[in-house]
Amino acid sequence: MPAPTVRLRRLASELRQLRKAADLTRDELAERTGINVATLYRIETARVRPQARTLAALLDAYGVVDPKRSELMTLLKQSTHRGWLNTFASDLPERYTSYIEFENEASEVLNYECLFIPGLLQTESYARAAIGGTLPECTRDEIESRVEARMRRQAVLTKDQPLKLWAIVDEAALRRAVGGRDVMREQLEHLIRVTELPTVHLQVIPFDAGAHPGMPGSFVVMNFAEPMGPDIVYIDSQAGDLFLEEEPDISRYNLVFTHLRAGALSPSASTSLIAAAAGGMRPGRGA
């Protein structure tokens, strides 16, 4: 099932709050509106996009009038909108476009990577090498489309209300010469520059830290300001992309990130390690 858009999640959240404010159960609401309980559940959990007449019936039941009514009807119309992503609609997987939209609407992202430089901090050359190396089935055009999308994603770091990014990477991500030593040196030097942004924080977990809670795999926690809906955990694996929205999952990954942040080098010490790794990528130097 495709992941819902941010606006559909917000609409679902608004409808849940309206029903609770009206002190109605789904069974009681079903009796009033003629909409079956299963459909109401799917609407309130953003599993389906309601038809305009269905939304109107719900708002009637809740006694919602303008301007709130018009706001929610407009939100419904916008719930399939993906902005600049429409350019890539036929080239990117549905789950990836959903991820990008969530990222664009998030207020803060916590990103742990064990083997890659975080996508928002990648150079174009590194991104091209990483995508081409990990997706051998992709054509050259598909790779270029993904690279372009990844570069455009990075605008969230410098927009008027920039995304707050806290990234943690295992030292392995710094030492693997993705794309060759020149590409990797450029990437590491870019990391040092981009972390000068006040909303970007980067920490490294050094090899000598030993075992740590992030070793099972990379993940992203996206936090949203109200009223965009609940936070999301995103996991990318060989088995497919996974979005987690249940509170126990959110809490568990937030706790893991807290442990990783405590066990990683400080941002300044991390910058020193990155600089050393970049020096090791120069011609004639060992990595």
Short mmCIF file of N, CA and C in Angstrom, two decimals, residues 89-172:
data_model
loop_
_atom_site.label_atom_id
_atom_site.label_comp_id
_atom_site.label_asym_id
_atom_site.label_seq_id
_atom_site.Cartn_x
_atom_site.Cartn_y
_atom_site.Cartn_z
N ALA A 89 7.57 11.67 -11.21
CA ALA A 89 6.52 10.71 -10.86
C ALA A 89 6.74 9.34 -11.48
N SER A 90 7.21 9.28 -12.71
CA SER A 90 7.35 7.99 -13.39
C SER A 90 8.71 7.35 -13.18
N ASP A 91 9.64 8.08 -12.54
CA ASP A 91 11.01 7.58 -12.41
C ASP A 91 11.36 7.10 -11.01
N LEU A 92 10.63 7.57 -9.99
CA LEU A 92 10.96 7.22 -8.62
C LEU A 92 9.91 6.29 -8.02
N PRO A 93 10.33 5.34 -7.19
CA PRO A 93 9.37 4.46 -6.52
C PRO A 93 8.42 5.27 -5.64
N GLU A 94 7.18 4.79 -5.51
CA GLU A 94 6.17 5.50 -4.72
C GLU A 94 6.64 5.73 -3.29
N ARG A 95 7.29 4.73 -2.71
CA ARG A 95 7.72 4.87 -1.31
C ARG A 95 8.79 5.96 -1.17
N TYR A 96 9.64 6.10 -2.19
CA TYR A 96 10.69 7.11 -2.12
C TYR A 96 10.10 8.51 -2.26
N THR A 97 9.12 8.68 -3.15
CA THR A 97 8.48 9.98 -3.27
C THR A 97 7.74 10.34 -1.98
N SER A 98 7.14 9.35 -1.34
CA SER A 98 6.48 9.60 -0.05
C SER A 98 7.51 10.04 0.98
N TYR A 99 8.66 9.37 1.00
CA TYR A 99 9.71 9.73 1.94
C TYR A 99 10.14 11.18 1.72
N ILE A 100 10.35 11.56 0.46
CA ILE A 100 10.81 12.92 0.17
C ILE A 100 9.77 13.94 0.60
N GLU A 101 8.51 13.63 0.39
CA GLU A 101 7.48 14.58 0.80
C GLU A 101 7.43 14.73 2.31
N PHE A 102 7.51 13.62 3.03
CA PHE A 102 7.55 13.67 4.49
C PHE A 102 8.74 14.51 4.95
N GLU A 103 9.89 14.27 4.35
CA GLU A 103 11.10 14.99 4.71
C GLU A 103 10.93 16.49 4.48
N ASN A 104 10.28 16.85 3.40
CA ASN A 104 10.08 18.26 3.05
C ASN A 104 9.16 18.97 4.05
N GLU A 105 8.24 18.22 4.66
CA GLU A 105 7.29 18.80 5.61
C GLU A 105 7.74 18.66 7.06
N ALA A 106 8.76 17.84 7.31
CA ALA A 106 9.22 17.60 8.69
C ALA A 106 9.88 18.85 9.27
N SER A 107 9.82 18.98 10.58
CA SER A 107 10.51 20.08 11.25
C SER A 107 11.91 19.65 11.69
N GLU A 108 12.07 18.35 11.94
CA GLU A 108 13.36 17.84 12.39
C GLU A 108 13.53 16.40 11.91
N VAL A 109 14.76 16.06 11.52
CA VAL A 109 15.07 14.70 11.11
C VAL A 109 16.26 14.20 11.92
N LEU A 110 16.11 13.02 12.50
CA LEU A 110 17.20 12.32 13.19
C LEU A 110 17.60 11.16 12.29
N ASN A 111 18.81 11.17 11.78
CA ASN A 111 19.24 10.18 10.78
C ASN A 111 20.50 9.46 11.26
N TYR A 112 20.39 8.15 11.40
CA TYR A 112 21.57 7.34 11.71
C TYR A 112 21.91 6.50 10.49
N GLU A 113 23.17 6.55 10.07
CA GLU A 113 23.64 5.76 8.93
C GLU A 113 24.87 4.96 9.33
N CYS A 114 24.84 3.68 9.03
CA CYS A 114 25.98 2.84 9.39
C CYS A 114 26.98 2.67 8.25
N LEU A 115 26.54 2.84 6.99
CA LEU A 115 27.45 2.60 5.86
C LEU A 115 27.49 3.73 4.84
N PHE A 116 26.51 4.62 4.85
CA PHE A 116 26.45 5.69 3.87
C PHE A 116 26.54 7.06 4.53
N ILE A 117 26.96 8.05 3.77
CA ILE A 117 26.78 9.44 4.16
C ILE A 117 25.29 9.75 4.01
N PRO A 118 24.66 10.43 4.97
CA PRO A 118 23.24 10.75 4.84
C PRO A 118 22.92 11.46 3.52
N GLY A 119 21.79 11.10 2.93
CA GLY A 119 21.43 11.63 1.62
C GLY A 119 21.41 13.14 1.56
N LEU A 120 20.96 13.80 2.62
CA LEU A 120 20.89 15.26 2.63
C LEU A 120 22.26 15.92 2.67
N LEU A 121 23.30 15.13 2.93
CA LEU A 121 24.66 15.68 3.04
C LEU A 121 25.58 15.17 1.95
N GLN A 122 25.03 14.48 0.96
CA GLN A 122 25.85 13.89 -0.10
C GLN A 122 26.18 14.90 -1.20
N THR A 123 27.36 14.75 -1.78
CA THR A 123 27.69 15.50 -2.99
C THR A 123 27.08 14.76 -4.19
N GLU A 124 27.01 15.45 -5.31
CA GLU A 124 26.43 14.81 -6.50
C GLU A 124 27.25 13.60 -6.94
N SER A 125 28.56 13.72 -6.92
CA SER A 125 29.41 12.60 -7.37
C SER A 125 29.28 11.40 -6.44
N TYR A 126 29.24 11.66 -5.13
CA TYR A 126 29.07 10.56 -4.18
C TYR A 126 27.71 9.91 -4.38
N ALA A 127 26.66 10.72 -4.53
CA ALA A 127 25.31 10.18 -4.71
C ALA A 127 25.25 9.29 -5.95
N ARG A 128 25.87 9.75 -7.03
CA ARG A 128 25.84 8.97 -8.27
C ARG A 128 26.54 7.62 -8.07
N ALA A 129 27.68 7.64 -7.40
CA ALA A 129 28.42 6.40 -7.16
C ALA A 129 27.67 5.48 -6.21
N ALA A 130 27.07 6.05 -5.17
CA ALA A 130 26.35 5.24 -4.19
C ALA A 130 25.11 4.60 -4.80
N ILE A 131 24.36 5.38 -5.57
CA ILE A 131 23.14 4.85 -6.19
C ILE A 131 23.48 3.81 -7.24
N GLY A 132 24.46 4.11 -8.08
CA GLY A 132 24.85 3.16 -9.12
C GLY A 132 25.43 1.87 -8.54
N GLY A 133 26.15 2.00 -7.44
CA GLY A 133 26.77 0.81 -6.84
C GLY A 133 25.80 -0.08 -6.09
N THR A 134 24.74 0.52 -5.51
CA THR A 134 23.81 -0.28 -4.71
C THR A 134 22.57 -0.72 -5.50
N LEU A 135 22.34 -0.12 -6.66
CA LEU A 135 21.18 -0.48 -7.49
C LEU A 135 21.65 -0.85 -8.90
N PRO A 136 22.33 -1.98 -9.03
CA PRO A 136 22.90 -2.36 -10.33
C PRO A 136 21.86 -2.59 -11.41
N GLU A 137 20.59 -2.77 -11.02
CA GLU A 137 19.54 -3.00 -12.01
C GLU A 137 19.05 -1.71 -12.65
N CYS A 138 19.41 -0.56 -12.08
CA CYS A 138 18.94 0.72 -12.60
C CYS A 138 19.67 1.10 -13.89
N THR A 139 18.95 1.70 -14.82
CA THR A 139 19.56 2.22 -16.04
C THR A 139 20.28 3.52 -15.71
N ARG A 140 21.08 4.00 -16.65
CA ARG A 140 21.78 5.26 -16.43
C ARG A 140 20.81 6.41 -16.22
N ASP A 141 19.72 6.42 -17.01
CA ASP A 141 18.71 7.48 -16.87
C ASP A 141 18.04 7.42 -15.50
N GLU A 142 17.75 6.22 -15.02
CA GLU A 142 17.13 6.08 -13.70
C GLU A 142 18.07 6.55 -12.60
N ILE A 143 19.34 6.24 -12.75
CA ILE A 143 20.32 6.70 -11.76
C ILE A 143 20.38 8.22 -11.75
N GLU A 144 20.42 8.84 -12.94
CA GLU A 144 20.49 10.29 -13.00
C GLU A 144 19.24 10.94 -12.43
N SER A 145 18.08 10.32 -12.63
CA SER A 145 16.85 10.85 -12.06
C SER A 145 16.90 10.83 -10.54
N ARG A 146 17.41 9.75 -9.98
CA ARG A 146 17.53 9.65 -8.52
C ARG A 146 18.56 10.64 -7.98
N VAL A 147 19.65 10.81 -8.71
CA VAL A 147 20.66 11.77 -8.28
C VAL A 147 20.08 13.18 -8.26
N GLU A 148 19.35 13.54 -9.32
CA GLU A 148 18.75 14.87 -9.37
C GLU A 148 17.77 15.08 -8.22
N ALA A 149 16.94 14.05 -7.95
CA ALA A 149 15.99 14.15 -6.85
C ALA A 149 16.72 14.32 -5.53
N ARG A 150 17.81 13.58 -5.33
CA ARG A 150 18.56 13.69 -4.08
C ARG A 150 19.16 15.07 -3.90
N MET A 151 19.67 15.65 -4.99
CA MET A 151 20.23 16.99 -4.89
C MET A 151 19.14 18.02 -4.60
N ARG A 152 17.96 17.86 -5.19
CA ARG A 152 16.88 18.81 -4.95
C ARG A 152 16.33 18.69 -3.53
N ARG A 153 16.41 17.50 -2.97
CA ARG A 153 15.98 17.30 -1.57
C ARG A 153 16.74 18.22 -0.62
N GLN A 154 17.99 18.49 -0.93
CA GLN A 154 18.85 19.21 0.00
C GLN A 154 18.44 20.66 0.20
N ALA A 155 17.50 21.14 -0.60
CA ALA A 155 17.00 22.51 -0.43
C ALA A 155 16.32 22.69 0.93
N VAL A 156 15.89 21.58 1.56
CA VAL A 156 15.23 21.71 2.88
C VAL A 156 16.18 22.26 3.94
N LEU A 157 17.48 22.16 3.69
CA LEU A 157 18.46 22.61 4.68
C LEU A 157 18.67 24.12 4.63
N THR A 158 18.24 24.76 3.53
CA THR A 158 18.50 26.20 3.37
C THR A 158 17.24 27.00 3.06
N LYS A 159 16.06 26.38 3.16
CA LYS A 159 14.82 27.12 2.90
C LYS A 159 14.55 28.10 4.04
N ASP A 160 13.49 28.91 3.90
CA ASP A 160 13.22 29.96 4.88
C ASP A 160 13.11 29.44 6.30
N GLN A 161 12.41 28.32 6.46
CA GLN A 161 12.37 27.64 7.76
C GLN A 161 13.05 26.29 7.59
N PRO A 162 14.37 26.28 7.70
CA PRO A 162 15.14 25.07 7.35
C PRO A 162 14.85 23.88 8.26
N LEU A 163 14.98 22.73 7.66
CA LEU A 163 14.88 21.49 8.42
C LEU A 163 16.03 21.41 9.41
N LYS A 164 15.74 20.96 10.62
CA LYS A 164 16.79 20.69 11.59
C LYS A 164 17.24 19.25 11.41
N LEU A 165 18.49 19.07 11.08
CA LEU A 165 19.03 17.74 10.82
C LEU A 165 20.07 17.39 11.87
N TRP A 166 19.85 16.27 12.55
CA TRP A 166 20.87 15.72 13.45
C TRP A 166 21.23 14.35 12.89
N ALA A 167 22.44 14.27 12.35
CA ALA A 167 22.88 13.03 11.72
C ALA A 167 24.01 12.39 12.52
N ILE A 168 23.95 11.07 12.60
CA ILE A 168 25.02 10.29 13.24
C ILE A 168 25.44 9.21 12.25
N VAL A 169 26.73 9.10 12.02
CA VAL A 169 27.24 8.08 11.09
C VAL A 169 28.30 7.24 11.79
N ASP A 170 28.34 5.99 11.42
CA ASP A 170 29.42 5.12 11.87
C ASP A 170 30.68 5.51 11.09
N GLU A 171 31.82 5.35 11.70
CA GLU A 171 33.08 5.69 11.03
C GLU A 171 33.24 4.93 9.72
N ALA A 172 32.62 3.77 9.62
CA ALA A 172 32.70 2.98 8.38
C ALA A 172 32.21 3.78 7.17
#
